[in-house]
Structure formats: C-alpha cells, structure tokens
Amino acid sequence: MYELNCAGVIPGCSRVIRADSQAEVIRRAVVQAKQLGIEEITPSMMDSFRTKTTEFRAGANDTSH
C-alpha cells in the first residue's frame, strides 16, 4: 500500500491519498490537483508526487486483531 499526504504538494489539499500502487496514488493526486483548480501538472509537481509517496504495510498499526 502506498500513500501521499498531499498537503504541501498540492496547494489547498489536506487529503492523504492511498492506493495499492505508487502509480495509482500519483494518478489520484493528478485528479485531485485538477479538482482543486490546478490546470497544469508541472514536472516538478510530478517529481514531488513521486518522492513524497511512501510505502507502508496495511494493517501494521491495526490493533483490532
């Protein structure tokens, strides 16, 4: 599982985007940016999406078992 805290990457965004792959996180981040009015996704923004996307183990913090 991968996640991106888009605060600081996408102006005005406070979401944490999660998906099974880094590519899907980035795709969702692009959609989110466009929904927030960003018309052009710059190469530096794409670089930020890639470098700030982190991998984590789903359920690692789950204490419900």
Coordinates of C-alpha atoms in Angstrom, one line a residue:
M1 CA 0.0 0.0 0.0
Y2 CA 1.2 3.5 -0.8
E3 CA 0.2 6.9 0.4
L4 CA 0.8 10.6 -0.3
N5 CA 0.0 13.4 2.1
C6 CA -0.9 16.0 -0.5
A7 CA -0.6 18.9 1.9
G8 CA 2.4 20.9 0.8
V9 CA 2.4 19.2 -2.6
I10 CA -0.9 20.3 -3.9
P11 CA -1.9 23.8 -2.8
G12 CA -5.1 23.7 -0.8
C13 CA -5.2 19.9 -0.4
S14 CA -5.4 18.3 3.0
R15 CA -6.1 14.7 1.9
V16 CA -4.0 11.6 2.3
I17 CA -4.2 9.7 -0.9
R18 CA -3.8 5.9 -0.6
A19 CA -3.8 3.1 -3.2
D20 CA -2.2 -0.3 -3.9
S21 CA 0.4 1.1 -6.2
Q22 CA 2.5 4.2 -6.5
A23 CA 1.2 4.8 -10.0
E24 CA -2.4 4.8 -8.7
V25 CA -1.5 7.3 -5.9
I26 CA 0.0 9.6 -8.5
R27 CA -3.0 9.2 -10.8
R28 CA -5.3 10.1 -8.0
A29 CA -3.1 13.1 -7.0
V30 CA -3.3 14.4 -10.5
V31 CA -7.1 14.2 -10.4
Q32 CA -7.2 15.8 -7.0
A33 CA -4.9 18.7 -8.2
K34 CA -7.2 19.3 -11.2
Q35 CA -10.3 19.3 -9.0
L36 CA -8.6 22.0 -6.9
G37 CA -8.1 24.2 -10.0
I38 CA -4.6 23.3 -11.0
E39 CA -4.7 23.3 -14.8
E40 CA -1.1 22.2 -15.5
I41 CA 0.8 19.5 -13.7
T42 CA 4.4 20.6 -13.9
P43 CA 7.4 18.2 -14.0
S44 CA 8.4 19.4 -10.5
M45 CA 5.0 18.6 -9.2
M46 CA 5.2 15.1 -10.6
D47 CA 8.6 14.8 -9.0
S48 CA 7.1 15.8 -5.7
F49 CA 4.3 13.2 -6.1
R50 CA 6.9 10.5 -6.7
T51 CA 9.3 11.5 -3.9
K52 CA 6.7 12.1 -1.3
T53 CA 4.7 8.9 -1.9
T54 CA 5.6 6.4 0.8
E55 CA 5.1 2.7 1.1
F56 CA 3.5 1.2 4.2
R57 CA 2.2 -2.1 5.3
A58 CA -1.6 -2.1 5.5
G59 CA -2.7 -3.1 8.9
A60 CA 0.6 -2.5 10.6
N61 CA -1.0 -0.1 13.0
D62 CA -4.2 -2.1 13.3
T63 CA -4.7 -3.3 16.8
S64 CA -8.2 -4.8 16.3
H65 CA -6.9 -8.4 16.0

